[in-house]
XYZ file of C-alpha atoms in Angstrom:
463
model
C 114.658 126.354 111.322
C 115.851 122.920 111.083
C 116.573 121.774 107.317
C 114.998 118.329 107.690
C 112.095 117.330 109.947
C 112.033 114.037 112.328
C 110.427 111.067 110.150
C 109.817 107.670 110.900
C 111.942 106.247 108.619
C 115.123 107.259 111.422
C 112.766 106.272 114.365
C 114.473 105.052 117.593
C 112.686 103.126 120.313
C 114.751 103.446 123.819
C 114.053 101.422 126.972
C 115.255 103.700 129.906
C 115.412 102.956 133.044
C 114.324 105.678 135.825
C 114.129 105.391 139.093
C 109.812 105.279 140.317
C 109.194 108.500 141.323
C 107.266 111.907 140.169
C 108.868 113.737 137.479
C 110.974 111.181 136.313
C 109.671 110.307 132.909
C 108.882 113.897 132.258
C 112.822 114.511 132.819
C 113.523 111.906 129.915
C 110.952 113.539 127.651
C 112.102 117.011 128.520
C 115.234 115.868 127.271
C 114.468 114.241 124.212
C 112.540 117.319 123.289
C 115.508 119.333 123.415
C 117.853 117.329 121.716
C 114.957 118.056 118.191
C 113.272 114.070 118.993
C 109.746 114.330 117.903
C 108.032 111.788 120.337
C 105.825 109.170 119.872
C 104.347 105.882 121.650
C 105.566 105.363 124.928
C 104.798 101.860 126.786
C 105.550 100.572 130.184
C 107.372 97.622 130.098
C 108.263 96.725 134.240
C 107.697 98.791 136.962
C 108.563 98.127 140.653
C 108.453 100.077 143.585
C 112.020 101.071 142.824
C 112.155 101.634 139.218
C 110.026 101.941 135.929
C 111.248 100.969 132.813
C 109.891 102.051 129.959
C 110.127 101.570 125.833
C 110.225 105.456 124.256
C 109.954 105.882 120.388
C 111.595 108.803 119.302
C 111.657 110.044 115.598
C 115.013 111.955 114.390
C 116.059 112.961 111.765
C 119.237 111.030 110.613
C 121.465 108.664 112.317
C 123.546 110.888 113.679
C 120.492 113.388 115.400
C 119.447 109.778 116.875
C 123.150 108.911 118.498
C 122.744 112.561 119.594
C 119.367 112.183 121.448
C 120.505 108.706 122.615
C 123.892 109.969 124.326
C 121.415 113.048 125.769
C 119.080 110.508 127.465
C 122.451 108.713 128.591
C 123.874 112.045 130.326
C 120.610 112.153 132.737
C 122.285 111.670 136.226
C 119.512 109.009 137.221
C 118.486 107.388 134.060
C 119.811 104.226 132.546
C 119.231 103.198 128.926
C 118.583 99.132 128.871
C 118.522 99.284 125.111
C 118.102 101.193 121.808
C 116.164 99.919 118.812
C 116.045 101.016 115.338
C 112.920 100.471 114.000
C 113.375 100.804 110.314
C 116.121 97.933 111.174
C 114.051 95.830 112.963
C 111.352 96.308 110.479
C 113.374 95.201 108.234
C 115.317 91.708 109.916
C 114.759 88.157 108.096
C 113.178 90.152 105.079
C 109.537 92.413 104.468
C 107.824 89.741 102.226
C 106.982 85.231 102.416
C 105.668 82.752 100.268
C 102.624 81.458 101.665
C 100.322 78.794 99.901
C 97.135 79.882 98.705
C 95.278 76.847 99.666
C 95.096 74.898 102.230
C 96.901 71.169 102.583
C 94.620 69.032 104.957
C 95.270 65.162 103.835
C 96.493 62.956 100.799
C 93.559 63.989 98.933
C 94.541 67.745 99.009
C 98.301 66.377 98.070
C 96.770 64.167 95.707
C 95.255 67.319 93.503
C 97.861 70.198 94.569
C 100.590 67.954 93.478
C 101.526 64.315 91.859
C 99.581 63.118 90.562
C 96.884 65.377 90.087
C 98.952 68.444 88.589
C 100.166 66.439 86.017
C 96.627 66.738 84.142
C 96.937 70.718 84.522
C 100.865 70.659 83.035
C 98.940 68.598 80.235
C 96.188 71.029 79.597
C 98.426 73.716 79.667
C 100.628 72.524 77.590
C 97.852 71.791 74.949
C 96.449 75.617 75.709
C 99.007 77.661 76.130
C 96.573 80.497 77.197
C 95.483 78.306 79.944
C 98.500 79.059 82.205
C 96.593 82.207 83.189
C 93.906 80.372 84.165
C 95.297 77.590 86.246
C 98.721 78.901 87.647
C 100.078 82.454 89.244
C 100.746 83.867 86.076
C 97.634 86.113 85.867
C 98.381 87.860 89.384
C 102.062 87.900 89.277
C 104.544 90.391 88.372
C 108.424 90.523 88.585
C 110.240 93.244 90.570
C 113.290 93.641 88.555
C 116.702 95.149 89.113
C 120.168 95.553 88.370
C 120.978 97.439 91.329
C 122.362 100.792 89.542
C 120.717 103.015 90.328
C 118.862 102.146 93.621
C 116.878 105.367 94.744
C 119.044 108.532 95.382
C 122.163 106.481 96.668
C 123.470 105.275 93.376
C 125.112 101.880 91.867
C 124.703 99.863 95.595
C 124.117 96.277 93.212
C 121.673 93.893 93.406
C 121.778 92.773 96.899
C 121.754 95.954 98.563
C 118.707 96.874 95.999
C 116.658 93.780 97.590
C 115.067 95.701 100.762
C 113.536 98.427 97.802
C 112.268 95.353 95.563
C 111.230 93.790 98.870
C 109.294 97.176 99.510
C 107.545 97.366 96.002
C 106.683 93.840 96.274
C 104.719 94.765 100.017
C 103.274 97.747 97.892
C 101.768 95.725 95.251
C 100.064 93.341 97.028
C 99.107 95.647 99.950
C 97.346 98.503 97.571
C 96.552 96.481 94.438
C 96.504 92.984 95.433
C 98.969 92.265 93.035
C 101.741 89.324 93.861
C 104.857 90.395 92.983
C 108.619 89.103 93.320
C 111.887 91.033 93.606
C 114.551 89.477 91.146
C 117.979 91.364 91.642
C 120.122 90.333 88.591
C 124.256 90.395 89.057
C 124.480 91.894 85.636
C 124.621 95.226 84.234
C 124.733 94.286 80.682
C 121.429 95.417 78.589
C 122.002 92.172 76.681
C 122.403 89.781 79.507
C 119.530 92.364 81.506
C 116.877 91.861 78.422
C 117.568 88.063 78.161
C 117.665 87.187 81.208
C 114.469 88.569 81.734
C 112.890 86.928 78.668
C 114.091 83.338 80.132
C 112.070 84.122 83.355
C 108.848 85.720 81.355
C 106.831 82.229 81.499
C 106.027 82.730 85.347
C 105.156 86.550 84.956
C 102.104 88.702 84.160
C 104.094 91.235 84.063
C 107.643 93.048 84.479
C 107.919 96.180 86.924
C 111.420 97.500 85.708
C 113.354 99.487 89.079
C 116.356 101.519 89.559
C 118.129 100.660 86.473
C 120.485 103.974 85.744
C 119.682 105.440 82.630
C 120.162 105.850 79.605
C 120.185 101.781 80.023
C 116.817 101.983 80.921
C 115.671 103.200 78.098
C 117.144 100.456 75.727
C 116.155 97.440 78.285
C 112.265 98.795 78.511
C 112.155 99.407 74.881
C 113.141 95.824 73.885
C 111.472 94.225 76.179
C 108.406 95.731 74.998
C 109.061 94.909 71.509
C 110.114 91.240 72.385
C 107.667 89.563 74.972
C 103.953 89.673 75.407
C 103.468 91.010 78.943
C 103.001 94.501 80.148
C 106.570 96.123 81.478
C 106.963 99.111 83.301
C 109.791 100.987 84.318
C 108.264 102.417 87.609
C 111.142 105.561 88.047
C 110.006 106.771 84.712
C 106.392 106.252 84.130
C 105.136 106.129 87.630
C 106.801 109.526 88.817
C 105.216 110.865 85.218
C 101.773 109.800 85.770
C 101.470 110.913 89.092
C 103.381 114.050 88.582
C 101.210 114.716 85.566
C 97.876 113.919 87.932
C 99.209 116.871 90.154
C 99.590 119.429 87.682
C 96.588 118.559 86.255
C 95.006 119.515 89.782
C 97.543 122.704 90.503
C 96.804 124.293 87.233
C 93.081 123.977 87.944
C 94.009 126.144 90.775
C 95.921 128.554 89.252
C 93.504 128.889 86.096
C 95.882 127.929 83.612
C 95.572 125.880 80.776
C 98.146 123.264 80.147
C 98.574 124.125 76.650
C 99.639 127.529 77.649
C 102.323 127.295 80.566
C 106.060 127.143 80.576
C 106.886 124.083 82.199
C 111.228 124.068 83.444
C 112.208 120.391 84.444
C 115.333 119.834 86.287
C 116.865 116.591 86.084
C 117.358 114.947 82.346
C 117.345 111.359 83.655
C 114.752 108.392 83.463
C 112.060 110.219 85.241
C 112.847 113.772 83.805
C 112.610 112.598 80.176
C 109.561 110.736 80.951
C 107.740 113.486 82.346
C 108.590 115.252 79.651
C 107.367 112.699 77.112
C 103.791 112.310 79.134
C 103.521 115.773 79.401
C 103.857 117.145 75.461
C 101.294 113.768 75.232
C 99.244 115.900 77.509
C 99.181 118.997 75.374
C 102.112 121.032 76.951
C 104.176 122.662 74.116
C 106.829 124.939 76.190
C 109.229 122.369 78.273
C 112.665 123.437 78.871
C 115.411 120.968 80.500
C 117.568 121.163 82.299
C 120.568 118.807 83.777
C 123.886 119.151 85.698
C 124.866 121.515 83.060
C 122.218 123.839 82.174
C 119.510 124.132 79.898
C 119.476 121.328 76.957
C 120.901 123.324 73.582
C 121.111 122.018 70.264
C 124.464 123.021 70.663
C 125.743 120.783 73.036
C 127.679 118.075 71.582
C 126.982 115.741 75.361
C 123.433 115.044 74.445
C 121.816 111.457 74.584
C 119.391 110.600 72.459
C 116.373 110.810 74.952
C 118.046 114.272 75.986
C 118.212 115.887 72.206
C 114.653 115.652 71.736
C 114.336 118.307 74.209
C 116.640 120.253 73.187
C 115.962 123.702 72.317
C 117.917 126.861 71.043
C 118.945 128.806 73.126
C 121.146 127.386 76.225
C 121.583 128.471 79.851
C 121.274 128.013 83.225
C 118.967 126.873 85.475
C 117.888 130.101 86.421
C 117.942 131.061 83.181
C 115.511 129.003 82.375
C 112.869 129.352 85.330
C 112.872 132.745 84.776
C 109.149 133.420 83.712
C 108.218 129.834 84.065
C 104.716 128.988 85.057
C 105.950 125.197 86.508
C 108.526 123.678 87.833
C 109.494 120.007 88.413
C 112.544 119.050 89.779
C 113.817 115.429 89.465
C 117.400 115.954 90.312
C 119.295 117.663 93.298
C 118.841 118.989 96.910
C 119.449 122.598 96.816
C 119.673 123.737 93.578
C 117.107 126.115 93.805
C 117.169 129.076 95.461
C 114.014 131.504 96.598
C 115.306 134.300 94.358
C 114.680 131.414 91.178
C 111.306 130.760 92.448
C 110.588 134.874 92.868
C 111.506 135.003 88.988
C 109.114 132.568 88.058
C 105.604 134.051 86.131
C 102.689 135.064 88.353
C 100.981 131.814 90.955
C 104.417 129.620 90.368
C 103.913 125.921 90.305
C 106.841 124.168 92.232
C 107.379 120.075 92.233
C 110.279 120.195 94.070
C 110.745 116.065 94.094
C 114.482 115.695 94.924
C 114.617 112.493 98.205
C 114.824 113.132 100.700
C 116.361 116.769 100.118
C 114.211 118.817 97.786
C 115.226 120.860 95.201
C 114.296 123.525 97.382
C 112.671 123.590 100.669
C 109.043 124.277 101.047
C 109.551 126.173 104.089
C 112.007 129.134 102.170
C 108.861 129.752 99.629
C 105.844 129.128 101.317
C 104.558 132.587 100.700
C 106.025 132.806 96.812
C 104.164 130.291 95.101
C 100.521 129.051 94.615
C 101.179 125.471 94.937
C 104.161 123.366 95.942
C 104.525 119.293 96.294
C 107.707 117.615 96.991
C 108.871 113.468 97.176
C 108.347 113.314 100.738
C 105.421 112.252 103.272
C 105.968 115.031 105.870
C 105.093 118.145 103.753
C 101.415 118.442 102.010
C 101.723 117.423 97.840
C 103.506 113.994 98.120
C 104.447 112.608 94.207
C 104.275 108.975 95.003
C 104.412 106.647 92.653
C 102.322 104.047 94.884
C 99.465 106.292 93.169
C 99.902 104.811 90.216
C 101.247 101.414 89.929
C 99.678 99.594 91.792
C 96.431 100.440 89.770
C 98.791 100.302 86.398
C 99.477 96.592 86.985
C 95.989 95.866 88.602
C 94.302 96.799 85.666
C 96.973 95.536 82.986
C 96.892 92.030 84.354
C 92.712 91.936 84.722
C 92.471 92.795 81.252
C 95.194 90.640 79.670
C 97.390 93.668 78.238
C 99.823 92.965 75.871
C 101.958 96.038 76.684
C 101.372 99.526 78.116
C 100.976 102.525 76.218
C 100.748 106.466 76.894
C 96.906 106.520 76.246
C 97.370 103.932 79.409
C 99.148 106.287 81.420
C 97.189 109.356 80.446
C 94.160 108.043 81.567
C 95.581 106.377 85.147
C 96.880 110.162 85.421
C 93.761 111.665 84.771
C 91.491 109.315 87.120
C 93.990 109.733 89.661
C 93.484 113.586 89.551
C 89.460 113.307 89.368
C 89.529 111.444 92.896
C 89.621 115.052 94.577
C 87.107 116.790 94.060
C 86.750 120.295 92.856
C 85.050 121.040 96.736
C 88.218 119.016 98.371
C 90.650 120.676 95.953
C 93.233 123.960 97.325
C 97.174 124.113 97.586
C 98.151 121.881 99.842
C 95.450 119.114 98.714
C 95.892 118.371 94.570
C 96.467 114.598 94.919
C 94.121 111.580 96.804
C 96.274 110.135 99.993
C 98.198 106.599 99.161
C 96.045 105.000 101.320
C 92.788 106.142 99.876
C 91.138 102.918 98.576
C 89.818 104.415 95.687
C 92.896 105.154 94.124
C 94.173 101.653 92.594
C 90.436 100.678 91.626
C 90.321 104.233 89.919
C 93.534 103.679 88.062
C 92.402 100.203 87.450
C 89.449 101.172 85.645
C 90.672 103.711 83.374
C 93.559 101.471 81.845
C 91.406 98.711 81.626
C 89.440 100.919 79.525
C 92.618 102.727 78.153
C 93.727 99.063 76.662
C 90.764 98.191 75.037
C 90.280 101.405 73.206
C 93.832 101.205 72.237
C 93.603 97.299 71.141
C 95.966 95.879 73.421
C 93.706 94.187 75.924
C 93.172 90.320 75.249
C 90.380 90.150 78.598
């Protein structure tokens, strides 16, 4: 059993060269095969009466499976390999997102009202209305993608320019599942101070601020003040996104399982931004037993290395991490590959809940447990269960900026979590199927809707 699977996101294509007769190709796939390439679209890109060349993608499973399969195709006595593409490279060359202009420019007249002279009467009715720049500019559709770099998904403190192609990303996500414009701004700074004002200078343009990989506890402090100190919704995506949508699936797994959320023992591994957030949206949800756990073992009163977000989970008695799952109804694991063992999971109460979210090596792998526990999700796209946060903010920020939110509060969240868990159905609902696809439609107009009407119930909505 391999430990990873092929994915697309190390996906090869190779142009080979064979010479035109029977067999050939199927000696090049043969090949590929048995190097562990998962195949995909082949096209043919010349062919002669002495040779056919052909373009081969190939899925692996990190680089170094893919210079494996490549130097396999290259050992074929009659093959030749014209080139090698990586795709998630390519995909990625002169940048994922573009400005374009939303209206057309056809003559003077167009230039006329789109620019001087004609836009000085909307800087002068602006000016006299505040409230009118999200009427007449991209203020009301716009949010700001916004990094310090420190964090950047499970690779650590990269900075702000090697954080761009994620902010890039979340900007394509945005716009592609909630129609939301959006703008990465990478700041060279990893001072809270110079973070927080920074941010406030750049506030005028924005409907709203979608905080990303910013290390904790710094997070904390920058989305807290922020909140307090401008007008506009923010969001710090790593730790309310992965708790809304992680909350949505347990909603749907304990249905399963017949358990009420009041009642389980939920274990979370991984006392960072997303772990403590869970943890805060959960106890909002009604669960009373959470134990967590970090690099150390269970959070104990008597640990003198507590943050502050970290003590107020503490609880008595300390531990391991085994310690702690033992009897557990749930667990959810923001925090390691590998740190769970089958033997954990078999201690775990009767119909064990596993999140295993750790990317892209889980906490465990699915495959080890499959028969030990009633429902299992991880962070990635190739196993059934995927906790992705493209469930949830998309809709967040869709619904935020339609109804003129001032900020974002749990009832907010608890809602989006709840609508996205309603969108399958009780008839549609079994172990490997307790949260709607990203690319179901429904999902951001769902979320939408229910913190639209999440804001106005809690006062915050000014549309």
């Amino acid at each position: 059993m391999t430990e990873l699977t092929p994915n697309s996101s190390f996906s090869l294509t190779i142009r080979v060269q064979v010479p035109n007769r029977p067999g050939m190709l199927a000696t090049v796939i043969s090949a590929i095969s048995s190097a562990g390439g998962s195949m995909g679209q082949i096209d043919l890109i010349e062919q002669t009466r002495q040779v056919s060349v052909r373009d081969i993608t190939v899925d692996c499973t990190s680089t170094s499976h893919a210079e494996s399969i490549v130097d396999t195709v290259k050992a074929l006595p009659e093959s030749k390999i014209v080139n090698v593409y990586d795709r998630t490279f390519n995909l990625h060359r002169g940048g994922k997102i573009s400005v374009h202009s939303r209206i057309p420019l056809r003559g003077q007249e167009d230039l006329a009202m789109a620019y001087t002279p004609g836009v000085g009467r909307i800087c002068s009715a602006i000016a006299e209305n505040p409230d009118e720049v999200y009427n007449l500019t991209v203020k009301h559709n716009m949010v700001a993608i916004v990094t310090d770099g420190s964090a950047v998904l499970g690779l650590g403190n990269l900075g702000p320019a090697a954080a761009l192609p994620v902010m890039e990303g979340k900007a394509m996500l945005f716009k592609e599942f909630g129609g939301v414009d959006a703008f990465p701004i990478c700041l060279d700074t990893q001072d809270t101070d110079e973070i927080v004002e920074t941010v406030k200078r750049i506030a005028p343009v924005f409907g709203g601020v979608n905080l990303e990989d910013i290390a904790a506890p710094r997070c904390f402090e920058i989305e807290a003040r922020l909140q307090r100190e401008l007008k506009i919704p923010i969001f710090h995506d790593d730790q309310h996104g992965t708790a809304i949508v992680s909350l949505a699936a347990l909603i749907n797994a304990l249905k399963l399982v017949k358990k009420p959320m009041r009642e389980v023992k939920v274990v979370i591994n991984g006392a960072g931004a997303a772990g403590v957030a869970i943890a805060r949206l959960l106890r909002k949800a009604g669960t009373e037993d959470i134990v967590m756990c970090d690099s150390k073992g269970i959070l104990a009163r008597d640990r003198a290395d507590l943050t502050l977000q970290k003590q107020e989970f503490a609880v008595e008695t300390g531990g391991t991490l085994a310690d702690a799952m033992r009897g557990a109804d749930v667990f959810l694991g923001v925090s390691a590959p590998r740190v769970v063992t089958p033997d954990m999971v078999r201690s775990m109460a009767k119909d064990p809940i596993v999140f295993a979210m750790a990317n892209p090596i889980p906490e465990i792998q699915p495959e080890l447990i499959a028969h030990e526990v009633a429902v299992m999700a991880t962070g990635r796209s190739d196993y059934p269960n995927q906790i992705n946060n493209v469930l949830a903010f998309p809709g967040i920020f869709r619904g935020a900026l339609d109804c003129r939110a001032q900020t974002l509060t749990t009832g907010m969240y608890l809602e989006a979590a709840q609508a996205i868990a309603e969108l399958v159905k009780s008839s549609e609902l079994h172990r490997e199927h307790i949260v709607p696809s990203v690319f179901d439609e429904r999902v951001a107009i769902a979320v939408s809707a229910a913190v639209q009407q999440a804001a106005r119930h809690d006062g915050v909505a000014l549309g």
